[in-house]
Amino acid sequence: MGGYLEAIVRGIARSSLLTAADYNNLCQCESLDDIKMHLSATEYGPYLQNEPSPLHTTTIVEKCTLKLVDEYKHMLCQATEPLSTFLEYITYGHMIDNVVLIVTGTLHERDVHELLDKCHPLGMFDSIATLAVATNMRELYRLVLVDTPLAPYFSECITSEDLDDMNIEIMRNTLYKAYLEDFNRFCQTLGGATAEIMSDLLAFEADRRAVNITINSIGTELTRDDRRKLYSNFGLLYPYGHEELAICEDIEQVRGVMEKYPPYQSIFAKVSYGESQLLDNAFYVEEVKRLCLAFEQQFHYAVFFAYIRLREQEIRNLMWISECVAQNQKSRVHDSVVFIF
Amino acid sequence: MRIFDKLPPMDHLRSEKMIFVQLIMPVESAHRAITYLGDLGLLQFKDLNKDKSPFQRTFANQVKRCGEMSRKLNFFKDQISKAGLLSTPRPALRSDVDLEELEVQLADHESELLEMNANSEKLRQSYNELFEFKLVLLKAGGFLVSAQNQTSTHEREMEENLYTAEDYGDRASLLEQEMQPEPSSKAGLRFISGIICKSKSLKFERMLFRATRGNMFFHQAPAEEHVMDPVTGEMVEKTVFVVYFSGEQAKSKIVKICAAFGANCYPVPEDISKQRQMTSEVLTRLSELEATLDAGIRHRNKGLSSIGSHLSKWTLLVRKEKAVYDTLNMLNFDVTKKCLVGEGWCPIFAKPQIQEALQHATIDSNSQVGIIFHVMNAVESPPTYFKTNRFTHAFQEIVDAYGVARYQEANPGVYTVITFPFLFAVMFGDWATAFACYWDHWCLYCERIDLDLRYISSALTLPRLGSFMEMAFGGRYVLLLMSLFSIYCGLIYNEFFSRSFQIFGSSAYKCREPNLRPYRFGVDPRWRGSRTELPFLNSLKMKMSILFGVTQMNLGIILSFFNAKFFGTSLDIWYQFTPQIINSLFGYLALLIVVKWCSGSQADLYHVMIYMFLSPTDDLKENQLFWGQRTLQILLLLVAIIAIPWMLFPKPFILRKLNTERFQGRTYGILVTSEIDLDSEPDSARPHVEDFNFSEVFVHQMIHSIEFILGAVSNTASYLRLWALSLAHSELSTVFFEKVLLLAWGYDNAIIRLLGLAVFAFATTFVLLMMETLSALLHSLRLHWVEFQGKFYYGDGYKFRPFSFAAALADVDDD
């Protein structure tokens, strides 16, 4: 078992994730240079050290992501089976997002290299640039994705239809569904505390996606059956919640469905009527809480998942703070920052 | 007790006397003052703005600017090392550069350099493209020619077929008609040629195959020359390829795939003459570009070397400025915002120096108001500052690694200088290996001197050794003393790779002549190899270990007396030190050992010690070593028994009594007492007025007493490690010498002998010189930390860290 790596991850998580005090200081910054100065005292220091002075939000985010990627690569190098497979599973989500990003981008005739820069570095694979060649799902699969770990997830969405925005979005969700189910299955085979904690975390993820799919598909031409098909076949909402979500026509109905489930009651209780924007944030807060709880048990792999997710949340926080500072919207800086520890 | 008062003050034992000072500086001279203090390096500033985050402090802006400048300097350094230039600092023309001026200069230099880089980058890119084009032309042209030859042979065959089989006639002629005008675009066959990274070529081919469903032909050849990768600037291997395909759709796909794989496509004309023409064009343009590039690089190198000549000076300046502003950030503004207030610690002897520096600063900055410097009373206890030199530094570090001495506490480092290497040597006594150690030391020393010489001649920044070498070099004087003492002990043990030599005259046991003098120095070589060798040496070394142990531990106890006397706690002298020092049963054992050695008596010391407890009144018979031994033993035993309650009970009860007396009927007296205490001892910390908790004090005292009494046994036993390690060392070297070297020497075969010698050399180096040295070092360390320092050392102080440029610069180098 990866005792060494687990120790490392616990160590970094406790010592180098930004604390509430750090965020308080960051929120008081007047300019991006101040942010850089504050971050230079943290572990992000070496990554931002050599950036010339007029900073941009993108640079900060890019460098912080680079640190995450470096740490991930280090872990992957040190990991042995089955931990290395587990770590690889974590990146598939980003892979799906990247595939969708590139395909959508080429559909709107953007430059491939420009798109590649926007991809999340954790979800990169060798032939990702060739995605631009494909014009329909079948080609997409046959040309590129057959080499990637995403190939098995494609079995449900191979059609010869030409790609359009709707198709792509359905593809993303189908892939995600297959991915989450597969990941869940894999975690169950690992057994022990890993299975227990990961099934909780993944169930939360699946339910969140189900809610998001429902809300986003309200008012589109997606049929109820199609919508039902996009929900992952596990999680707290499965199966009865899904039946009810599938027929929701507005956000109030979604709320009605979700309030029957105690763990989600609090999330929806926080969001007052009509503010679906804050829903995302409420979900993030809940997720961070659950991820932090993963550190309470020893000898399992969920800490790696939790750590990478927490880092991503931290980078999202930094991005939000930097944007607020850069655009002089400091009054809104606290809106979307999720404190981690 | 009077005699102790007449002893000279033990300056080396105590850390420097410190004072807490306050500085009030006018804003205009503050910067200069801090700079001068940094040069002096004798004042430790206290951070008065602890609650402020770094960017909220007064001089955050300047710190940021310094950070930006050091980033630029790093960039220059990077560029210079990338260009392969050696920065040779010329003697500075102007000694002083203003920070503002420097900032402008650096910005200028940077923009200039960036522009030059961008230009040369563009040139480099077009050069690379042309270079790749050249490669593609050469290689792909080759394919095309050979392909044409092949097709022509095919045609010939076909023509032959035409003649033989008339059925094909029509079709063949049709083909021919199409083929003739443009040979290789027959049947819409077209091609794309280009160049791709070698590592990607396999995947590229596979992707092409999939995309065109196998309807293509891929031809590749490695490019012999390495091409510079435009992104990373490294030289990479590339492969020239030609893809044949048919159809417009396939073309668009292939072009997209090429773009996705970062393969650069270049058009190659099919016609050979056109190809030749193009090649020559490309070649001429390449040579032109090369000349331009060279000129650009020369220009850039010139610029860089002129920067490089100032670089180290600038870096120094920027680092100093940053340190100054960091320090200024620790200061407070006073109410009027015209003065900066700083607080800090400095040693008493440095007071005039600091005052002088401050005066200079006032004069140099033409300030009308002088800097006020005055001594204050401090709440917390002062930092500990020992003046060390090159020699004692490493030994002081050994002590500090355990814990920094409490302010003005007796410093065990003084004794460690000799006792540490000596105890090491007792375990490591073998003068052959000790010589090797000594040799190591000299190698280290010479290497460093060599480095130093180079440093002086080139005046570069001091090269850093590897971390291990750095550590070994830092402890070079420890190593020196250890090896010298080991040679000494080795001579006493008379061991040279477990051999004995008759260096000091003849052996006492050569012949049975009773009036022969004993062997002059150390162990008689006759013992070596005899049946009684081990019992004799063991007895000798064991007794020696106990003697050393008892001496060192008693030294520790005596030091606790001087500590108590220094801090004026007579309670500790009477109820802690006195019972400890008289409770010396092992001191008695040491005395017995010495008496036995001197008198040559046959007495059994085990028997004496054991029966001293079991039946103290019995007659000693043949174990009687000196007159009055029995009385002394009974006395010692009684004292030892009395000492236990003496240590345990009086101190906590007396403390309680003092405490109750102090607060009796003086509810409001607490503040007054603390003031009085302050006046009486202005240099020491203001005493804490804490709640007196009797049970806590008692338990504490109990723990101390039990620890001491048990420790008396276990610590003495602990010193037996001196004997054990020495035994292990000599046995190991015996094994290596006899079982390896002598065994191999027994064969009359040069190869086996050589092999034996090699194994012996390796075993000696790695096991004896490295592992044994380390283990002896660790054991010696433990004896000092636990057995010796445990007797008197509190070690709960903190180190004096003055603000000094030298330390700040060294810190940066470490990163």
CSV table of N, CA and C in Angstrom, one decimal, chain A residues 25 28-29 33-34 37-38 49-53 113 126-127 129-130 132-133 139 142-143 146-147, chain B residues 53-56 60 63-64 68 71 74 110 203 206-207 210-211 213 253 256-257 259-262:
chain,number,residue,atom,x,y,z
A,25,ASN,N,-6.1,37.3,4.3
A,25,ASN,CA,-5.0,38.2,3.8
A,25,ASN,C,-5.1,38.4,2.3
A,28,GLN,N,-7.6,40.9,1.2
A,28,GLN,CA,-7.3,42.3,1.5
A,28,GLN,C,-6.3,42.9,0.4
A,29,CYS,N,-5.9,42.1,-0.5
A,29,CYS,CA,-4.9,42.6,-1.4
A,29,CYS,C,-5.5,43.7,-2.3
A,33,ASP,N,-0.1,42.1,-7.8
A,33,ASP,CA,1.3,42.0,-7.2
A,33,ASP,C,1.3,41.7,-5.7
A,34,ASP,N,0.3,42.2,-5.0
A,34,ASP,CA,0.1,41.9,-3.6
A,34,ASP,C,-0.2,40.4,-3.4
A,37,MET,N,2.9,38.6,-3.9
A,37,MET,CA,3.8,38.7,-2.7
A,37,MET,C,3.3,37.8,-1.6
A,38,HIS,N,2.0,37.8,-1.4
A,38,HIS,CA,1.5,36.9,-0.4
A,38,HIS,C,1.7,35.4,-0.7
A,49,GLN,N,7.7,33.0,-8.7
A,49,GLN,CA,8.9,33.9,-8.4
A,49,GLN,C,9.3,34.6,-9.6
A,50,ASN,N,9.4,33.9,-10.8
A,50,ASN,CA,10.1,34.5,-11.9
A,50,ASN,C,9.1,35.1,-12.9
A,51,GLU,N,7.9,35.5,-12.4
A,51,GLU,CA,7.0,36.1,-13.4
A,51,GLU,C,7.2,37.6,-13.4
A,52,PRO,N,7.3,38.2,-14.6
A,52,PRO,CA,7.5,39.7,-14.6
A,52,PRO,C,6.2,40.4,-14.1
A,53,SER,N,6.5,41.7,-13.7
A,53,SER,CA,5.5,42.3,-12.8
A,53,SER,C,4.1,42.5,-13.3
A,113,HIS,N,-4.3,25.2,-31.4
A,113,HIS,CA,-3.3,25.4,-30.4
A,113,HIS,C,-3.8,26.3,-29.3
A,126,ASP,N,-1.7,12.1,-25.5
A,126,ASP,CA,-0.8,12.4,-26.6
A,126,ASP,C,-1.5,12.9,-27.9
A,127,SER,N,-2.6,12.2,-28.3
A,127,SER,CA,-3.1,12.6,-29.6
A,127,SER,C,-4.3,13.5,-29.5
A,129,ALA,N,-4.6,16.6,-29.9
A,129,ALA,CA,-4.7,17.6,-30.9
A,129,ALA,C,-5.4,17.1,-32.1
A,130,THR,N,-5.3,15.8,-32.3
A,130,THR,CA,-5.9,15.2,-33.5
A,130,THR,C,-7.5,15.2,-33.4
A,132,ALA,N,-9.3,17.4,-33.5
A,132,ALA,CA,-9.9,18.4,-34.5
A,132,ALA,C,-10.2,17.8,-35.8
A,133,VAL,N,-9.6,16.7,-36.1
A,133,VAL,CA,-9.9,16.0,-37.4
A,133,VAL,C,-11.3,15.5,-37.5
A,139,GLU,N,-16.1,8.8,-36.0
A,139,GLU,CA,-14.7,9.1,-36.3
A,139,GLU,C,-13.9,9.5,-35.1
A,142,ARG,N,-13.0,6.3,-33.5
A,142,ARG,CA,-12.1,5.4,-34.2
A,142,ARG,C,-10.7,6.0,-34.4
A,143,LEU,N,-10.7,7.3,-34.6
A,143,LEU,CA,-9.4,8.0,-34.8
A,143,LEU,C,-8.6,8.1,-33.6
A,146,VAL,N,-9.9,5.7,-29.3
A,146,VAL,CA,-9.7,4.3,-29.1
A,146,VAL,C,-8.4,4.0,-28.4
A,147,ASP,N,-7.4,4.9,-28.5
A,147,ASP,CA,-6.2,4.7,-27.8
A,147,ASP,C,-6.2,5.2,-26.4
B,53,SER,N,0.3,41.7,7.8
B,53,SER,CA,0.8,40.8,6.8
B,53,SER,C,1.8,41.5,5.9
B,54,PRO,N,2.6,40.8,5.2
B,54,PRO,CA,3.8,41.4,4.5
B,54,PRO,C,3.4,42.6,3.7
B,55,PHE,N,2.3,42.6,3.0
B,55,PHE,CA,2.0,43.7,2.1
B,55,PHE,C,1.4,44.9,2.7
B,56,GLN,N,1.1,44.8,4.0
B,56,GLN,CA,0.5,45.9,4.7
B,56,GLN,C,1.5,46.7,5.4
B,60,ALA,N,6.5,47.9,2.1
B,60,ALA,CA,6.1,46.7,1.3
B,60,ALA,C,6.5,47.0,-0.2
B,63,VAL,N,10.1,46.6,-0.9
B,63,VAL,CA,10.5,45.2,-0.9
B,63,VAL,C,10.1,44.5,-2.2
B,64,LYS,N,8.8,44.9,-2.6
B,64,LYS,CA,8.4,44.4,-3.9
B,64,LYS,C,9.3,44.8,-5.1
B,68,GLU,N,11.4,42.5,-7.6
B,68,GLU,CA,11.3,42.6,-9.0
B,68,GLU,C,12.7,42.7,-9.6
B,71,ARG,N,14.5,39.5,-9.6
B,71,ARG,CA,14.0,38.7,-10.7
B,71,ARG,C,14.7,39.0,-12.0
B,74,ASN,N,18.1,37.7,-11.9
B,74,ASN,CA,18.1,36.3,-12.1
B,74,ASN,C,18.0,36.0,-13.6
B,110,GLU,N,16.8,45.1,-19.4
B,110,GLU,CA,15.9,44.0,-19.6
B,110,GLU,C,15.1,44.2,-20.9
B,203,LYS,N,3.3,7.2,-33.8
B,203,LYS,CA,1.9,7.5,-33.6
B,203,LYS,C,1.3,8.3,-34.8
B,206,ARG,N,0.4,5.9,-37.4
B,206,ARG,CA,-0.7,5.1,-37.1
B,206,ARG,C,-2.0,5.9,-37.3
B,207,MET,N,-1.9,7.2,-36.9
B,207,MET,CA,-3.0,8.1,-37.0
B,207,MET,C,-3.4,8.3,-38.5
B,210,ARG,N,-5.2,5.3,-39.8
B,210,ARG,CA,-6.6,5.2,-39.4
B,210,ARG,C,-7.4,6.2,-40.1
B,211,ALA,N,-6.9,7.4,-40.2
B,211,ALA,CA,-7.7,8.5,-40.8
B,211,ALA,C,-8.0,8.2,-42.2
B,213,ARG,N,-8.0,5.3,-43.6
B,213,ARG,CA,-8.4,3.8,-43.7
B,213,ARG,C,-7.4,3.0,-44.5
B,253,LYS,N,-7.7,16.1,-44.2
B,253,LYS,CA,-7.5,15.3,-42.9
B,253,LYS,C,-6.0,15.3,-42.6
B,256,LYS,N,-4.6,18.4,-41.3
B,256,LYS,CA,-5.1,18.7,-39.9
B,256,LYS,C,-4.2,17.8,-39.0
B,257,ILE,N,-4.0,16.6,-39.4
B,257,ILE,CA,-3.2,15.7,-38.5
B,257,ILE,C,-1.8,16.2,-38.3
B,259,ALA,N,-0.9,19.3,-38.5
B,259,ALA,CA,-0.9,20.4,-37.6
B,259,ALA,C,-1.0,20.0,-36.2
B,260,ALA,N,-1.8,18.9,-36.0
B,260,ALA,CA,-2.0,18.5,-34.6
B,260,ALA,C,-0.8,17.9,-34.0
B,261,PHE,N,0.0,17.2,-34.9
B,261,PHE,CA,1.2,16.6,-34.4
B,261,PHE,C,2.4,17.5,-34.4
B,262,GLY,N,2.2,18.7,-34.8
B,262,GLY,CA,3.3,19.7,-34.9
B,262,GLY,C,4.3,19.3,-36.0
